[in-house]
Amino acid sequence: MSFDKVWFIIKRNILKNKFNSILNIILYVIIFNMLLVSVGVLGFFANYSEASQRYNRNFRTMMVYENDESDEKDIVSLFSGYEYVEMVINQNEYCMHMSFVDDKGNYDIDLKACNEKNVPEVIYGRQINFDNNDEILLPEKMLLYNNYTEEYDIIEAKNLIGTSIKCSKENFDYNTIYDEVENKIVSGRKDIGQTIIDFEVVGVYDSALYFEESYVGYISEKMSKILHASDIKDKSGYTYETIWVLSDTVENYNKLKQIAEENSLDYMVVTDIYERVKLFCIVGYIIIVGIFIFHFIVSSVLFKIETKKDRFIHNVLNICGYRHKEICKIVSAKYFILQFLSFWISIPISIVLLNKINFIFYSSEHMGGLVVGITPLAIFVCLILFIGKIIWVYYKYYVMTGKYTISKISDKKRKK
Amino acid sequence: MSKDFLILKNVYKRYSDDIIPINNISISFKMSKFYVIKGASGAGKSTFLHVLGLLEKVDEGEIIWCENDITKLNGDKVSEYRKKKIGFMPQSGLLIPEFTALENVMIPILLNKDIKEAEKLACDLLEKVGVYNRRNHFIKQLSGGEQQRVAIARAMANNPECIIADEPTGNLDEDNERKIFELFKQYTLSGKCVICVSHSDKAEEYADEVLHYKKGEIIL
């Protein structure tokens, strides 16, 4: 039986029962979204675990305090800030860091990741459009690595508002950039009531280093640099209490510990991130398996309700001489169309949801701010599940035999 | 004299010890004849028609269709018989309400023809039964008589050897009743057979043979 004939039979059934069809699609969209999002998150875990194992690093976080009474620090934001400053760029793109001092003595930062077409880049799934002066959540204090002085600065950076300037490693010309900065940024700041009293372009460099390999690897590599910055000083003389550092190996960790002790700093080992992530992954897997089971239960129930509703049509078809196989085709096709529609509606919704979840993970203490591209994997896995389900539905209906009836009861029900 | 094409030999059907809708029935049906089965409600007439239409199986006995024993047929083979040889018209038509009159008639035709041909044939059939002008109306928009006629058109769709109709004129007025019986009569004139259960006295006027059904038995 060709598809046009099958469609001829089911189209009225779908279109005439609009309410049922829409309700079904909504329910399918909900469960598909659950599935897509959960698989997406699963992909995240898988990526993280895999990358961690590949590098075989023992990630440790260490929090170093100066002697101070206040112990509570915004761990997440400091950590996120570190990432932003050090790691914004994809491969073959160049980053320019500029630091400014305003009339209140505070540092402000403009940084821009742009490719050769000067298009703002996606940073961990979140697009930052500098041209629109989007405010980006950043910590109050950040470490900024100065390429010229090869020192780390601790800086105040509540707002990261900037103007993009196209530059590349090859055509980098300090004077041109300086002029452009003056024209675009400094004058722009005056417009919004800020007076920039000094600024310097601190460097342009290829920061693609480890992003392609793995974000985990990237962090790991950067740790060693941070460990050299033991004599961190603030140019404006402001005293900062907290510094966040990560160590990738036990040796570096011990070194860090030594630096802290030498400088009379209190320190505290927060946790072993990898172990925490492992635990988080296990819980995540359990939740996801639960969602899978829930998904199948809900689909089965919906399928049962659907086929029960359509039983009348199937009986009539049977009376008209349709074979069981042909009726199965019709049942599966209807199921397929509804699910197919729901599936494609679910994808954009789930992408939005995943991006939101990305943000949560991004700023998550547990994840250490890690985010991995996860949507394609989610779609792929769900597509496989979706095809599997259609086969399962066909099989399920196919094995139900001898259930056609034209009893008076069904007729009366129909009349009602 | 036409040949017997459908023969039932000692057929039994039991639902329980007390309910025996078919009790040792042996009967034969001939082509070009209009059979009317009459009997009280609950006598087992509908079950008898379901057995003839291969919608239900018998417990004992044989059903022979054109010298082929079809008693034990299963699944696809039964569907094949229903598709080609039997036009079944259930009680109150059992038309699909989501479909228009035309689409309802097209359903069985689609098994053998493509959509365009099926549509053409269905239109011819609807014209024959006099509801062509209502072809694009949904079932709920049709009167009882029109619905019955659409059901007859659907039963005749694949030009079956035998039409089996279960109370096709229930709840219809006299005029509509006559129209439907006339249609059946015309159908038998083309060399086919019609077996119909009816309580109506009008049916007897058109019937070639009237069978009385009583407590699972047929009294000739």
Coordinates of C-alpha atoms in Angstrom, one line a residue, chain B:
Chain B
M1 CA -31.0 -22.7 -12.3
S2 CA -28.0 -21.0 -10.7
K3 CA -25.5 -23.1 -8.7
D4 CA -25.0 -22.9 -5.0
F5 CA -22.0 -20.8 -4.3
L6 CA -22.1 -20.6 -0.5
I7 CA -22.8 -23.7 1.5
L8 CA -23.0 -24.0 5.3
K9 CA -22.8 -27.5 6.7
N10 CA -23.8 -28.2 10.3
V11 CA -22.5 -25.0 11.5
Y12 CA -22.4 -24.3 15.3
K13 CA -21.4 -21.2 17.2
R14 CA -21.7 -21.0 20.9
Y15 CA -21.0 -18.2 23.3
S16 CA -21.9 -20.2 26.3
D17 CA -24.1 -23.2 27.1
D18 CA -27.3 -21.1 27.0
I19 CA -26.3 -18.8 24.2
I20 CA -26.0 -20.6 20.9
P21 CA -26.6 -18.1 18.1
I22 CA -25.9 -20.7 15.4
N23 CA -27.2 -24.1 16.2
N24 CA -26.5 -26.7 13.6
I25 CA -27.4 -24.7 10.5
S26 CA -27.0 -26.2 7.1
I27 CA -28.0 -24.1 4.2
S28 CA -26.9 -23.0 0.8
F29 CA -27.1 -19.7 -1.1
K30 CA -27.4 -19.2 -4.8
M31 CA -26.2 -16.4 -7.1
S32 CA -28.7 -13.8 -8.4
K33 CA -30.9 -14.1 -5.4
F34 CA -32.0 -11.7 -2.8
Y35 CA -32.3 -13.5 0.6
V36 CA -34.0 -11.9 3.5
I37 CA -33.5 -13.3 7.0
K38 CA -36.2 -12.4 9.5
G39 CA -36.4 -13.2 13.2
A40 CA -36.7 -11.9 16.7
S41 CA -34.0 -9.7 18.3
G42 CA -31.3 -11.8 20.0
A43 CA -32.0 -14.8 17.8
G44 CA -28.5 -14.8 16.4
K45 CA -29.1 -13.2 13.0
S46 CA -26.2 -10.8 13.3
T47 CA -23.8 -13.5 14.4
F48 CA -24.9 -15.6 11.5
L49 CA -24.1 -12.7 9.1
H50 CA -20.7 -12.2 10.8
V51 CA -20.0 -15.8 10.2
L52 CA -21.0 -15.5 6.6
G53 CA -18.9 -12.3 6.3
L54 CA -15.9 -14.2 7.8
L55 CA -15.8 -11.7 10.7
E56 CA -16.3 -14.5 13.2
K57 CA -15.3 -18.1 13.3
V58 CA -17.5 -21.1 13.8
D59 CA -17.0 -23.6 16.5
E60 CA -18.1 -26.6 14.4
G61 CA -19.1 -27.2 10.8
E62 CA -18.0 -26.1 7.4
I63 CA -18.4 -23.1 5.2
I64 CA -17.8 -23.7 1.6
W65 CA -17.5 -20.8 -0.9
C66 CA -17.4 -21.9 -4.5
E67 CA -16.2 -25.4 -3.6
N68 CA -13.4 -24.0 -1.3
D69 CA -13.6 -24.6 2.4
I70 CA -13.1 -21.3 4.0
T71 CA -13.9 -22.3 7.6
K72 CA -10.4 -22.4 8.8
L73 CA -9.0 -19.5 6.8
N74 CA -7.0 -17.0 8.8
G75 CA -5.6 -13.5 8.6
D76 CA -4.6 -12.3 5.2
K77 CA -6.6 -15.0 3.3
V78 CA -9.8 -13.9 5.1
S79 CA -9.1 -10.3 4.3
E80 CA -8.6 -11.3 0.7
Y81 CA -12.0 -12.9 0.6
R82 CA -13.6 -9.8 2.2
K83 CA -11.8 -7.6 -0.2
K84 CA -12.8 -9.4 -3.4
K85 CA -15.9 -11.5 -2.7
I86 CA -17.9 -10.1 0.2
G87 CA -19.4 -6.7 0.6
F88 CA -20.4 -6.4 4.2
M89 CA -22.8 -3.7 5.4
P90 CA -22.8 -3.7 9.2
Q91 CA -25.7 -2.6 11.3
S92 CA -26.2 1.2 11.0
G93 CA -23.6 1.4 8.3
L94 CA -20.5 1.9 10.4
L95 CA -19.3 4.8 8.3
I96 CA -16.3 6.8 9.4
P97 CA -17.6 10.2 10.6
E98 CA -14.3 12.0 9.9
F99 CA -14.6 11.1 6.2
T100 CA -16.9 12.5 3.5
A101 CA -19.4 10.2 1.8
L102 CA -17.1 9.9 -1.2
E103 CA -14.1 9.1 0.9
N104 CA -16.0 6.4 2.8
V105 CA -16.9 4.7 -0.5
M106 CA -13.3 5.1 -1.7
I107 CA -11.8 3.1 1.2
P108 CA -12.3 -0.4 -0.1
I109 CA -11.6 0.7 -3.7
L110 CA -8.2 2.0 -2.7
L111 CA -7.2 -1.6 -2.1
N112 CA -7.3 -2.3 -5.8
K113 CA -7.0 1.1 -7.5
D114 CA -5.1 4.3 -7.2
I115 CA -6.7 7.4 -5.7
K116 CA -8.0 8.9 -8.9
E117 CA -9.6 5.8 -10.2
A118 CA -11.0 5.1 -6.8
E119 CA -12.6 8.5 -6.7
K120 CA -14.1 8.0 -10.1
L121 CA -15.5 4.6 -9.2
A122 CA -16.8 5.9 -5.9
C123 CA -18.6 8.8 -7.7
D124 CA -20.3 6.3 -10.1
L125 CA -21.4 4.2 -7.1
L126 CA -22.8 7.2 -5.3
E127 CA -24.6 8.2 -8.4
K128 CA -26.1 4.8 -8.6
V129 CA -27.4 4.9 -5.0
G130 CA -28.6 8.5 -5.5
V131 CA -26.4 10.5 -3.1
Y132 CA -23.9 11.8 -5.6
N133 CA -24.9 15.4 -4.8
R134 CA -24.0 14.8 -1.2
R135 CA -20.6 13.2 -1.9
N136 CA -18.6 15.9 -0.3
H137 CA -20.6 16.0 2.9
F138 CA -19.4 14.5 6.1
I139 CA -21.4 11.6 7.5
K140 CA -23.0 13.6 10.2
Q141 CA -24.4 16.0 7.6
L142 CA -26.3 13.2 5.9
S143 CA -29.7 11.9 6.8
G144 CA -30.2 8.3 8.0
G145 CA -31.4 7.1 4.6
E146 CA -28.4 8.8 2.8
Q147 CA -26.0 7.2 5.3
Q148 CA -27.4 3.8 4.6
R149 CA -27.1 4.4 0.8
V150 CA -23.5 5.4 1.2
A151 CA -22.9 2.2 3.2
I152 CA -24.5 0.2 0.4
A153 CA -22.3 2.0 -2.1
R154 CA -19.3 1.1 0.0
A155 CA -20.4 -2.6 0.3
M156 CA -20.8 -2.7 -3.5
A157 CA -17.4 -0.9 -4.1
N158 CA -15.3 -3.8 -5.2
N159 CA -18.2 -5.4 -7.1
P160 CA -18.4 -8.4 -4.7
E161 CA -20.1 -11.7 -5.4
C162 CA -22.2 -11.3 -2.3
I163 CA -23.5 -8.4 -0.2
I164 CA -24.3 -9.2 3.4
A165 CA -26.3 -6.5 5.0
D166 CA -27.3 -6.4 8.7
E167 CA -30.6 -4.4 9.1
P168 CA -29.9 -1.9 6.5
T169 CA -33.2 -0.2 6.9
G170 CA -33.5 0.1 10.6
N171 CA -34.9 3.5 11.6
L172 CA -35.7 4.5 8.1
D173 CA -39.0 5.7 6.7
E174 CA -40.9 3.7 4.1
D175 CA -39.7 5.6 1.1
N176 CA -36.0 5.2 2.0
E177 CA -36.6 1.5 2.8
R178 CA -38.0 0.9 -0.6
K179 CA -35.1 2.7 -2.3
I180 CA -32.6 0.5 -0.5
F181 CA -34.4 -2.8 -1.2
E182 CA -34.7 -1.7 -4.8
L183 CA -31.0 -1.2 -4.9
F184 CA -30.4 -4.7 -3.5
K185 CA -32.8 -6.2 -6.0
Q186 CA -31.1 -4.4 -8.9
Y187 CA -27.7 -5.7 -7.7
T188 CA -29.0 -9.3 -7.7
L189 CA -30.1 -8.8 -11.3
S190 CA -26.5 -8.5 -12.3
G191 CA -25.8 -12.1 -11.2
K192 CA -24.8 -11.3 -7.6
C193 CA -26.3 -12.4 -4.3
V194 CA -27.6 -10.3 -1.5
I195 CA -28.2 -11.7 2.0
C196 CA -30.0 -9.2 4.3
V197 CA -31.3 -9.3 7.8
S198 CA -34.4 -7.1 8.1
H199 CA -37.4 -6.8 10.3
S200 CA -39.3 -4.9 7.7
D201 CA -42.3 -6.3 5.9
K202 CA -41.3 -4.4 2.8
A203 CA -38.2 -6.7 2.4
E204 CA -40.5 -9.7 1.7
E205 CA -41.9 -7.9 -1.4
Y206 CA -38.4 -7.7 -2.9
A207 CA -36.9 -11.0 -1.6
D208 CA -36.5 -14.1 -3.7
E209 CA -36.4 -16.1 -0.5
V210 CA -37.3 -15.3 3.1
L211 CA -35.5 -17.3 5.8
H212 CA -36.9 -17.3 9.4
Y213 CA -34.3 -17.3 12.1
K214 CA -35.3 -18.7 15.5
K215 CA -33.1 -19.6 18.4
G216 CA -30.0 -20.2 16.3
E217 CA -31.8 -22.2 13.6
I218 CA -33.1 -21.3 10.2
I219 CA -36.6 -22.3 9.4
L220 CA -37.3 -22.4 5.6

